PDB file of C-alpha atoms and ligand atoms in Angstrom:
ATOM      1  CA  UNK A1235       0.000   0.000   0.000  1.00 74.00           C
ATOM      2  CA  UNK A1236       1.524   3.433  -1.370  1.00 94.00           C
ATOM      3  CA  UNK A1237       1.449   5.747   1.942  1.00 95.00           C
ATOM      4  CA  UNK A1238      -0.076   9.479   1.138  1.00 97.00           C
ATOM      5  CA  UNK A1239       2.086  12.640   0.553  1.00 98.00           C
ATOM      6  CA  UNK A1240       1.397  16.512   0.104  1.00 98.00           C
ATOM      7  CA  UNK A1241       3.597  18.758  -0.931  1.00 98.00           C
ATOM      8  CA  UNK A1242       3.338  22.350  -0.527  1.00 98.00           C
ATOM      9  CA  UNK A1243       4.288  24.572  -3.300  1.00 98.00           C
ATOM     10  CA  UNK A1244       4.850  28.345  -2.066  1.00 98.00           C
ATOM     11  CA  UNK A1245       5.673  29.598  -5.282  1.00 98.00           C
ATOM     12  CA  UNK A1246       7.449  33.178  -5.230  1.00 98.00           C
ATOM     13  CA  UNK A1247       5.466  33.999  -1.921  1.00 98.00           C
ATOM     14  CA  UNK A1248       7.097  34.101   1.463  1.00 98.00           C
ATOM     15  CA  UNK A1249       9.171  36.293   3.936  1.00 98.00           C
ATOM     16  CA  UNK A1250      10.619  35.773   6.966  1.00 98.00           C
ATOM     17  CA  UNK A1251       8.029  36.664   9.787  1.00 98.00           C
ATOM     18  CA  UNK A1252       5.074  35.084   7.830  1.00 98.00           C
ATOM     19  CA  UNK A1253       7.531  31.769   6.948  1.00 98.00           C
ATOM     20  CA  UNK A1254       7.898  31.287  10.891  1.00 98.00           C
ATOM     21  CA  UNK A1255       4.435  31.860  11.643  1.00 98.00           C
ATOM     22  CA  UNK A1256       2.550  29.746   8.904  1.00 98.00           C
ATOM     23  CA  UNK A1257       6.067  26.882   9.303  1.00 98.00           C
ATOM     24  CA  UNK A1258       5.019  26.917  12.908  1.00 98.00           C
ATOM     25  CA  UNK A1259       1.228  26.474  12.350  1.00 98.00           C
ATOM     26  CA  UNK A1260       1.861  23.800  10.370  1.00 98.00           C
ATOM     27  CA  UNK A1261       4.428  22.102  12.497  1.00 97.00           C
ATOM     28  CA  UNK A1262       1.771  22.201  15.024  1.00 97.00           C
ATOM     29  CA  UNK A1263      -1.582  21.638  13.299  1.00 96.00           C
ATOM     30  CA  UNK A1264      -0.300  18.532  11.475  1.00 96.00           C
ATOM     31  CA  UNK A1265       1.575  16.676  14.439  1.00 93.00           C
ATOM     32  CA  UNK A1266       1.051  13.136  14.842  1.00 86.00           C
ATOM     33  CA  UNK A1267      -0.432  12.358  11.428  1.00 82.00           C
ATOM     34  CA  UNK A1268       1.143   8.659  10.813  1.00 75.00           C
ATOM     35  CA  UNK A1269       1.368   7.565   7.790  1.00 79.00           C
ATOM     36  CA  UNK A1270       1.409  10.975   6.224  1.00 88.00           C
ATOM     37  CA  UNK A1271       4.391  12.644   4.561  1.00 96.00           C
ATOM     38  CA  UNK A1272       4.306  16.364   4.305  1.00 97.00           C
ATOM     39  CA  UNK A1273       7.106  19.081   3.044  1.00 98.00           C
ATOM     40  CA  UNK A1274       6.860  22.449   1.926  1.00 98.00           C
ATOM     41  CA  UNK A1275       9.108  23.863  -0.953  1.00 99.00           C
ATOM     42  CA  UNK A1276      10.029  27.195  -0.574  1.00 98.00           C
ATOM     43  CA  UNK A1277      11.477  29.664  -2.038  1.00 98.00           C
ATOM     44  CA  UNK A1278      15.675  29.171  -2.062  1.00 98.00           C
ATOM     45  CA  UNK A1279      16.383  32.448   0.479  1.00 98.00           C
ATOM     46  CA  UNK A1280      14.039  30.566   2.790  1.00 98.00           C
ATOM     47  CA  UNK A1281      16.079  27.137   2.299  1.00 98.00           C
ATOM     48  CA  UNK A1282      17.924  27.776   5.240  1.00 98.00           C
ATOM     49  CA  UNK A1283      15.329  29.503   7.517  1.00 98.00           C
ATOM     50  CA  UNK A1284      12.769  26.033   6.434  1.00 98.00           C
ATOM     51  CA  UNK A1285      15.506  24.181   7.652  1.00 98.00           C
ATOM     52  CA  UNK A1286      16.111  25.711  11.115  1.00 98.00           C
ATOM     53  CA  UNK A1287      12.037  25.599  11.826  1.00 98.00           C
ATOM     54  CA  UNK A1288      11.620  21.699  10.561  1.00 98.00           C
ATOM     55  CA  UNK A1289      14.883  19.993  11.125  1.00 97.00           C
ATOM     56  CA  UNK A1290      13.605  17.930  14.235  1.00 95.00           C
ATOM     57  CA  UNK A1291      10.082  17.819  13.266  1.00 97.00           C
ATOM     58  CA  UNK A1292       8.119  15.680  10.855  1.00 96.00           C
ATOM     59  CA  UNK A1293       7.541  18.418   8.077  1.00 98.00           C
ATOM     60  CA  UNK A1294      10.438  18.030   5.378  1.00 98.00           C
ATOM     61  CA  UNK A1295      11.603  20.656   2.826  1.00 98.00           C
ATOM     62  CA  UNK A1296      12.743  21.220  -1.021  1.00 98.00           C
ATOM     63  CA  UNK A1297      12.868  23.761  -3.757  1.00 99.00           C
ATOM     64  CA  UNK A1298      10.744  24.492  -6.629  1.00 98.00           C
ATOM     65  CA  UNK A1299      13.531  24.247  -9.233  1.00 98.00           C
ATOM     66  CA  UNK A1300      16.940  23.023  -9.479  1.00 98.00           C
ATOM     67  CA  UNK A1301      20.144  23.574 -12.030  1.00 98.00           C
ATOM     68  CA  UNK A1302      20.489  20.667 -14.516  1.00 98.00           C
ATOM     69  CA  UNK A1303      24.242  21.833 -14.061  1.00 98.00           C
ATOM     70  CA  UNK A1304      26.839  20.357 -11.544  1.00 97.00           C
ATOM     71  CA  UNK A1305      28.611  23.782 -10.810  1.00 97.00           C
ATOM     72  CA  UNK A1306      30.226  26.376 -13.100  1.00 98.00           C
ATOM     73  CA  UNK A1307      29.609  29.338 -14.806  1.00 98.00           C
ATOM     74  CA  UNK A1308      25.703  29.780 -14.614  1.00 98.00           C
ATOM     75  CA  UNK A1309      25.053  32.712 -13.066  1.00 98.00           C
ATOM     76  CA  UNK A1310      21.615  32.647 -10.921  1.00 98.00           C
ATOM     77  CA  UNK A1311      21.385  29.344 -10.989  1.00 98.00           C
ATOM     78  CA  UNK A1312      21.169  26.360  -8.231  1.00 98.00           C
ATOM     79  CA  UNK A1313      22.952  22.834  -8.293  1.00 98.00           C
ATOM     80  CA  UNK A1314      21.447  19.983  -6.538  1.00 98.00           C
ATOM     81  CA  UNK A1315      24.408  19.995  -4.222  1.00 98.00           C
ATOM     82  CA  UNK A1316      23.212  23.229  -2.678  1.00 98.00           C
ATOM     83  CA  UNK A1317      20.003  22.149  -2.230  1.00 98.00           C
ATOM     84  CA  UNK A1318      21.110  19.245  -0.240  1.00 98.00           C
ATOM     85  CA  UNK A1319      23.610  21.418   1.722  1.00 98.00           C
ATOM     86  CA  UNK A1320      20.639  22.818   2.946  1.00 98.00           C
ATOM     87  CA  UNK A1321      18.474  19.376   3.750  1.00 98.00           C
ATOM     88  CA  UNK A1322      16.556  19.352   1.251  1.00 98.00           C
ATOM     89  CA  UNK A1323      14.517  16.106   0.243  1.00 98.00           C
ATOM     90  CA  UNK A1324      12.699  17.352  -2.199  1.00 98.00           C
ATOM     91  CA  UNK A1325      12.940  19.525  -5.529  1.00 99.00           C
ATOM     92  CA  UNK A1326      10.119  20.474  -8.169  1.00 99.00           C
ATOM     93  CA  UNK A1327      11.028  20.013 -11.331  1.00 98.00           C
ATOM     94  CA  UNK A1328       9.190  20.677 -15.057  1.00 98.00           C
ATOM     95  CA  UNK A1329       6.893  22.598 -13.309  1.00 98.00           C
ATOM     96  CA  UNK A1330       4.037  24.002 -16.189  1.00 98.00           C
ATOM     97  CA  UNK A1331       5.271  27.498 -14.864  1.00 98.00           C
ATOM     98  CA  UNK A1332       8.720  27.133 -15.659  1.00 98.00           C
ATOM     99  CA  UNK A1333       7.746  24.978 -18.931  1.00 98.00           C
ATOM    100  CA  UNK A1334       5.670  28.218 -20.000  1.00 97.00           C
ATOM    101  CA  UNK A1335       7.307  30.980 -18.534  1.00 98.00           C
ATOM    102  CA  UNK A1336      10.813  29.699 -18.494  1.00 98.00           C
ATOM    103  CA  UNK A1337      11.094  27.796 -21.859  1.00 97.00           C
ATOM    104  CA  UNK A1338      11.840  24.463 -20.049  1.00 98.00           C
ATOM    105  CA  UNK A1339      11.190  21.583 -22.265  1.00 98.00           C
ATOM    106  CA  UNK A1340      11.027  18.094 -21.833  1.00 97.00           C
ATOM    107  CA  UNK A1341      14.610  17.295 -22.040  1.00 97.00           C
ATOM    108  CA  UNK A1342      15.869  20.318 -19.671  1.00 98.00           C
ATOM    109  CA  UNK A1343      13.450  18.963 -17.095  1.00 98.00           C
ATOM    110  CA  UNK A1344      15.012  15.201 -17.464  1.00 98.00           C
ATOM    111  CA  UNK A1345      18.084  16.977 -17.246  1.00 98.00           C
ATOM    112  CA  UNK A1346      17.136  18.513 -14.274  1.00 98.00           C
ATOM    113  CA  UNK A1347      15.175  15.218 -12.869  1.00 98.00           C
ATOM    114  CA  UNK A1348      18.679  13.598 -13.211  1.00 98.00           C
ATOM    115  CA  UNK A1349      20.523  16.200 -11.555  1.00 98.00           C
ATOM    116  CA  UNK A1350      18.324  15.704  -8.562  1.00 98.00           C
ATOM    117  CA  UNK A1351      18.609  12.192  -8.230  1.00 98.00           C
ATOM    118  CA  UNK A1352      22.483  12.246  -8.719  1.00 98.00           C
ATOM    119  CA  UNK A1353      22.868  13.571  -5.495  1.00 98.00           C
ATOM    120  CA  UNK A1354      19.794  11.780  -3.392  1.00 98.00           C
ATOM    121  CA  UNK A1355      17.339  14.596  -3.850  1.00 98.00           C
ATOM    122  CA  UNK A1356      13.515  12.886  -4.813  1.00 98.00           C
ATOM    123  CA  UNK A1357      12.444  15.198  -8.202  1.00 98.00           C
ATOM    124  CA  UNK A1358       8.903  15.739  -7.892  1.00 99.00           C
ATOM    125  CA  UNK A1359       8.302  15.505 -11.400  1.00 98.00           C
ATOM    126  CA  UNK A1360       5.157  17.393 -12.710  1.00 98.00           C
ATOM    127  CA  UNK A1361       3.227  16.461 -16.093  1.00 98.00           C
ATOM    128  CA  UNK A1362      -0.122  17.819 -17.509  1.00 98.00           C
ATOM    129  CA  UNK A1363      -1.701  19.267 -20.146  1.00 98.00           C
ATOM    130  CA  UNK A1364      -3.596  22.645 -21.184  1.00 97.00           C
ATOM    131  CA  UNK A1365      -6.917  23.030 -21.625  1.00 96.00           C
ATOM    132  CA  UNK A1366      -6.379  23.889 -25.862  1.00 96.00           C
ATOM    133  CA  UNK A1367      -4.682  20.183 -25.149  1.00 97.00           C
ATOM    134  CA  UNK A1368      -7.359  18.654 -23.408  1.00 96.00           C
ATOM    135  CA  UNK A1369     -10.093  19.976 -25.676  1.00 95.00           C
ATOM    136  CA  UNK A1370      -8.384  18.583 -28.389  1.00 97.00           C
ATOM    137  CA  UNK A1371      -8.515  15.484 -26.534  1.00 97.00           C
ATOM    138  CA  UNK A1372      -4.339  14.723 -26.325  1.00 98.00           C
ATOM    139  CA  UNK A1373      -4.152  14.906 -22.922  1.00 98.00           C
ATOM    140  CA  UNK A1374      -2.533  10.807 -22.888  1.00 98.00           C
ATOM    141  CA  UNK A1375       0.124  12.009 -25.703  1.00 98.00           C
ATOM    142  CA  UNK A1376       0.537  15.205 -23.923  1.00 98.00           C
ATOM    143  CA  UNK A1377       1.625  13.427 -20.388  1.00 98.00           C
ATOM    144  CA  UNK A1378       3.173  11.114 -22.220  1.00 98.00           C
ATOM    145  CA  UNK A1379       5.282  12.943 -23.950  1.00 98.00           C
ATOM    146  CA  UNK A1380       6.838  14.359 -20.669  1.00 98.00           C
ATOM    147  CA  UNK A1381       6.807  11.137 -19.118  1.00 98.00           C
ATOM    148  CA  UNK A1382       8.833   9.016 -21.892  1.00 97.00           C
ATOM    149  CA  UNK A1383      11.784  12.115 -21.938  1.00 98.00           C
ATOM    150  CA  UNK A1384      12.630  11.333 -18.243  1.00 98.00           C
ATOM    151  CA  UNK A1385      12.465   7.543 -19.004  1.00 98.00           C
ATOM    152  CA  UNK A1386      14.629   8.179 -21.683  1.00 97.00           C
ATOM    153  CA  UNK A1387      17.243   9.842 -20.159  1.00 98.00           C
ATOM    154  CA  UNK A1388      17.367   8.092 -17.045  1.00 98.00           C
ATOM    155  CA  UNK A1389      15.563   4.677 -17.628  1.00 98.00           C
ATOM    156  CA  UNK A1390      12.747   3.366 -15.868  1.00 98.00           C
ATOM    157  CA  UNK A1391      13.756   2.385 -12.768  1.00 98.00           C
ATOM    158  CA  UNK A1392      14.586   5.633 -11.403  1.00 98.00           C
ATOM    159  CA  UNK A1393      11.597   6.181 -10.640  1.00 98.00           C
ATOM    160  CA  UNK A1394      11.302   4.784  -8.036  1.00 98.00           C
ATOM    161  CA  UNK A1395      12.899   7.274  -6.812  1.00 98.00           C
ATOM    162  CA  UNK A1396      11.068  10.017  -7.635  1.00 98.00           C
ATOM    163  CA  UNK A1397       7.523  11.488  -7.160  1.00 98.00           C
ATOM    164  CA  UNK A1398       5.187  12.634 -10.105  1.00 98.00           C
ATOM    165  CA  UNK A1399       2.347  15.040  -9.786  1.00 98.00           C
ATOM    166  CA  UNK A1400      -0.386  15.385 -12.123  1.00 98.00           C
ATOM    167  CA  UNK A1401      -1.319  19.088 -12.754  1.00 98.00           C
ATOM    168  CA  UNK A1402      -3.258  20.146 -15.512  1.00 98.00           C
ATOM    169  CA  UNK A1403      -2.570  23.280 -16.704  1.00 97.00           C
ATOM    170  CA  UNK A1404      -5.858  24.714 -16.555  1.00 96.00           C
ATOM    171  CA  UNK A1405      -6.465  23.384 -12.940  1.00 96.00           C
ATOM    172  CA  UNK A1406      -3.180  25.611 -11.738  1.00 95.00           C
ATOM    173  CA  UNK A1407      -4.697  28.632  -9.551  1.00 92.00           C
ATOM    174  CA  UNK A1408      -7.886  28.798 -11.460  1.00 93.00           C
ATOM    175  CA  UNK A1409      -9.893  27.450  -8.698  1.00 89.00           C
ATOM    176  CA  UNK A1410     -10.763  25.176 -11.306  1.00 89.00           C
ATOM    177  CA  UNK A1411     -10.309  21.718  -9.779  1.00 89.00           C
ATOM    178  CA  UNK A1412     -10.201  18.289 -11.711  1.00 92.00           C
ATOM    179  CA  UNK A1413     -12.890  16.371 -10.914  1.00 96.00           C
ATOM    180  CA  UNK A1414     -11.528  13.324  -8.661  1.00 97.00           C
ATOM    181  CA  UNK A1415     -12.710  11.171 -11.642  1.00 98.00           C
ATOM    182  CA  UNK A1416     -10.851  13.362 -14.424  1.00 97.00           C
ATOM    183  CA  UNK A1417      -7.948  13.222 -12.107  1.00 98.00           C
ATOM    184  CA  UNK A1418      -8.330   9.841 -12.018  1.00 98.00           C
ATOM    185  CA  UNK A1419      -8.204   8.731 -15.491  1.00 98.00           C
ATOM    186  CA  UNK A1420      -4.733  10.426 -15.889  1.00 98.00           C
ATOM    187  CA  UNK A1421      -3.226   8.821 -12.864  1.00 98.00           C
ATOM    188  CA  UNK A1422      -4.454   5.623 -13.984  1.00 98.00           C
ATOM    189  CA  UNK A1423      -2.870   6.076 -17.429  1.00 98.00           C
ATOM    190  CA  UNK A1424       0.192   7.455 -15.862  1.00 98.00           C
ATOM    191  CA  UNK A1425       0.415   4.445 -13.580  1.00 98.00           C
ATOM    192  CA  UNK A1426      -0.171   2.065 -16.599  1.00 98.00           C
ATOM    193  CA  UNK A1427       2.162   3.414 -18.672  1.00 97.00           C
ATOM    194  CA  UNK A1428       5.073   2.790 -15.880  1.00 98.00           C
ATOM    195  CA  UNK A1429       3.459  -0.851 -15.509  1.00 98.00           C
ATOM    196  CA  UNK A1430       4.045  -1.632 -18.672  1.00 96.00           C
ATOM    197  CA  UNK A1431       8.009  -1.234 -18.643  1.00 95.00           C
ATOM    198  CA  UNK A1432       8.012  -1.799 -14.963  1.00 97.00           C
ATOM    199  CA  UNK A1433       4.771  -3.294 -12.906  1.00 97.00           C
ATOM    200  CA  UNK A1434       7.086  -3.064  -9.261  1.00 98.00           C
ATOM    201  CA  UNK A1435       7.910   0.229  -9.619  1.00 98.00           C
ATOM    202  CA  UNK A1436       4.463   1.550 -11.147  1.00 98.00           C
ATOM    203  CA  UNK A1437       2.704   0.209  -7.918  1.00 98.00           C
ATOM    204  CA  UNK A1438       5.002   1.665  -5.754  1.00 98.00           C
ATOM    205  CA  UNK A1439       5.705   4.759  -6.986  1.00 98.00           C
ATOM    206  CA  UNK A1440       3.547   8.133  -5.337  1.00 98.00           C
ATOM    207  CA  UNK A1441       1.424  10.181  -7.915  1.00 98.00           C
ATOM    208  CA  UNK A1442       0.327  13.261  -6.529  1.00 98.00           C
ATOM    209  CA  UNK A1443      -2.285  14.934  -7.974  1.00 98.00           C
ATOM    210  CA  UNK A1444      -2.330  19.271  -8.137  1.00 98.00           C
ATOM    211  CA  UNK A1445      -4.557  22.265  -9.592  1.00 97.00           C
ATOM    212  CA  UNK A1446      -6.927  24.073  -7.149  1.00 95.00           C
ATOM    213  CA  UNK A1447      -6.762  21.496  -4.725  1.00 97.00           C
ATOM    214  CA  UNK A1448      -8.308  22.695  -1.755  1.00 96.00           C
ATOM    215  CA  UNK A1449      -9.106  21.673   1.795  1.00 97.00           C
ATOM    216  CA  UNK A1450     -12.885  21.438   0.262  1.00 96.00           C
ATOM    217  CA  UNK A1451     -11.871  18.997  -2.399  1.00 97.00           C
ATOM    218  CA  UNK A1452      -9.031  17.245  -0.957  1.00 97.00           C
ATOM    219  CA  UNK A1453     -10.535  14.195   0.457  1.00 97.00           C
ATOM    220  CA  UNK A1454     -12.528  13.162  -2.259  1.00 97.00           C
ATOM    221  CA  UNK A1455      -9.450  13.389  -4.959  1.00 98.00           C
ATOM    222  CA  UNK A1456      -7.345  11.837  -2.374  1.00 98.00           C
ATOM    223  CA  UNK A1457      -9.938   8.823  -2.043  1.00 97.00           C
ATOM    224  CA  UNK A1458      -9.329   7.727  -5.489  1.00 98.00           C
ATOM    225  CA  UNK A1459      -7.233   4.425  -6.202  1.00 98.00           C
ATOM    226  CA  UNK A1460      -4.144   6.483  -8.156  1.00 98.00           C
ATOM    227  CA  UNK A1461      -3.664   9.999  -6.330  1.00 98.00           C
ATOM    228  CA  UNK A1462      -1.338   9.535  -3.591  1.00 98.00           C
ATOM    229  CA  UNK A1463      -1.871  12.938  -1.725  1.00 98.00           C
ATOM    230  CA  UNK A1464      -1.388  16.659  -3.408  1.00 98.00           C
ATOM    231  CA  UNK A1465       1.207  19.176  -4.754  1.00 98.00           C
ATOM    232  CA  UNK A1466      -0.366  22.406  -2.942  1.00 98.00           C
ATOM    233  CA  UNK A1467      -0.243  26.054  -4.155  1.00 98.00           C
ATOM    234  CA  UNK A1468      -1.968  28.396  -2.995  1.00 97.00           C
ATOM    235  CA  UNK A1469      -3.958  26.489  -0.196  1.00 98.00           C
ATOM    236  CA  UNK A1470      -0.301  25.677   1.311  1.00 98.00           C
ATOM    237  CA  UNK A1471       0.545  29.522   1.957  1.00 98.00           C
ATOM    238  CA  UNK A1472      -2.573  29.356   3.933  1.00 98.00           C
ATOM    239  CA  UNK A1473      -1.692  27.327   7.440  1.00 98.00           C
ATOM    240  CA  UNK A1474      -5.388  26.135   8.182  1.00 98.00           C
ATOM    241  CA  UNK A1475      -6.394  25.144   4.447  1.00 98.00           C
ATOM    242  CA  UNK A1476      -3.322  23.157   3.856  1.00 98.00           C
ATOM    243  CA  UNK A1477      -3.568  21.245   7.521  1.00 97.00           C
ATOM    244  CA  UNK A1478      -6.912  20.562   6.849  1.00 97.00           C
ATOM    245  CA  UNK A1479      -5.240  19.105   3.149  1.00 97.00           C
ATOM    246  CA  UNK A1480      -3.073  17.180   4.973  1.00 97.00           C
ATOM    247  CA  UNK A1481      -5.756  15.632   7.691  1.00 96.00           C
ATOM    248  CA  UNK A1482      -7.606  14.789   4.442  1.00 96.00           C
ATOM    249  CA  UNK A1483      -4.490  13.003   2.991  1.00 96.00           C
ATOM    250  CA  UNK A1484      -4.515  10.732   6.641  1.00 89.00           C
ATOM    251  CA  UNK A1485      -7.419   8.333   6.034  1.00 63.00           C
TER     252      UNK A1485
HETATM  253  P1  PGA B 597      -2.549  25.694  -7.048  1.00 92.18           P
HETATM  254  O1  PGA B 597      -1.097  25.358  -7.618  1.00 92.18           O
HETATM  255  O2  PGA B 597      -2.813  24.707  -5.924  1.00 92.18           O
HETATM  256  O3  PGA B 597      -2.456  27.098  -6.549  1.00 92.18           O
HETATM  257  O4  PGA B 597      -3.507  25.522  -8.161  1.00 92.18           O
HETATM  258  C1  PGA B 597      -0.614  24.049  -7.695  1.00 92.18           C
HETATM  259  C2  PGA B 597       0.766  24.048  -8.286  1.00 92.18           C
HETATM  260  O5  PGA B 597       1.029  24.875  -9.185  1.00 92.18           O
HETATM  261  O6  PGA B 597       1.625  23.242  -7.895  1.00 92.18           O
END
């Protein structure tokens, strides 16, 4: 039995006072949950202030991007080794924002997924489609697409070692939530896909599902065979919605 997960995703949002407060309400408000895994990815400034708040609890931390680099000459940019210099377990990567905004495609973001793993941080690898792409009913070929570039590059087996989350594009900060059923259907494709190359790692592996999920909706998407828990936007920057998230990720 796959064990339930929810990851926050602060986005560019934060600063020190209201970290500490909303870290501690959290820390608090979700103690105890067995069973559960929760982190928060934050912002990097606030790598080592997440750090400081969670080290001894049960809430772990990660970033929402990483360098596909090892080190050099890339000015702005974060390796993987920083990230884990600073306890991180997990790290976002081919998020639709940076796909859209940012220009990452498929093969930067297996780049990235690698660069993750090559160190021991878990990529929390995000797929999904737009709504032009789901009207035009490729939403498979579309997550499939971003799927088979990380198998690809780093084969099948790793990943088990990694996280995916299932975000459609349209879902993202819309309020505009999946229905658990639509959500579903992807996971279960997602899931199948991996089963055919690998059936171990296909059961095993944690599918989170993300887009508007709120405490409201939570328990019903997270009562469906495939999601495994939640990637969490804007509901996580809020300490009572995304405890509530996380109480609805326990049963
Ligand atoms: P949202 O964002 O919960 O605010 O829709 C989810 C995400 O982008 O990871």
């Amino acid at each position: 039995m796959r064990s339930k997960l929810v990851v926050g995703n602060w986005k560019m949002h934060g600063g020190t006072v209201q970290n500490r407060d909303l870290l501690n309400a959290v820390i608090a408000g979700t103690e105890g949950m067995n069973g559960t895994s929760l982190a928060v990815c934050v912002p990097y400034p606030y790598l080592s202030q997440a750090q400081s708040i969670l080290q001894a609890t049960h809430v772990r931390w990660g970033a929402q991007n990483v360098s596909q680099y090892d080190k050099g000459a890339y000015t702005g940019e974060v390796s993987a080794a920083m990230l884990m210099d600073f306890g991180c377990r997990y790290v976002i990567v081919g998020h639709s924002e940076r796909r859209a905004l940012y220009g990452e495609d498929s093969h930067t973001v297996a780049l990235k997924f690698r660069a993750a793993q090559s160190v021991g941080l878990t990529p929390v690898l995000c797929v999904g489609e737009t709504l032009d792409q789901r009207e035009a009913a490729i939403t498979e070929q579309v997550v499939a697409e971003q799927l088979d570039a990380i198998i690809e590059l780093v084969g099948i087996d790793a990943l088990a070692k990694s996280v995916l989350a299932y975000e459609p594009v349209w879902a993202i900060g819309t309020g505009k939530t999946a229905t658990p059923e639509q959500a579903q259907e992807v996971h279960a494709f997602i899931r199948g896909r991996i089963a055919a190359n690998n059936s171990e790692v296909a059961t095993g592996l944690q599918i989170l599902y993300g887009g508007s999920a709120k405490a409201n909706n939570a328990a019903e998407l997270f009562a469906m065979p495939d999601i495994d828990g939640g990637l969490i936007g804007g509901a996580s920057l809020v300490a009572d919605e995304f405890i509530a998230i996380c109480d609805a990720a326990k049963n």
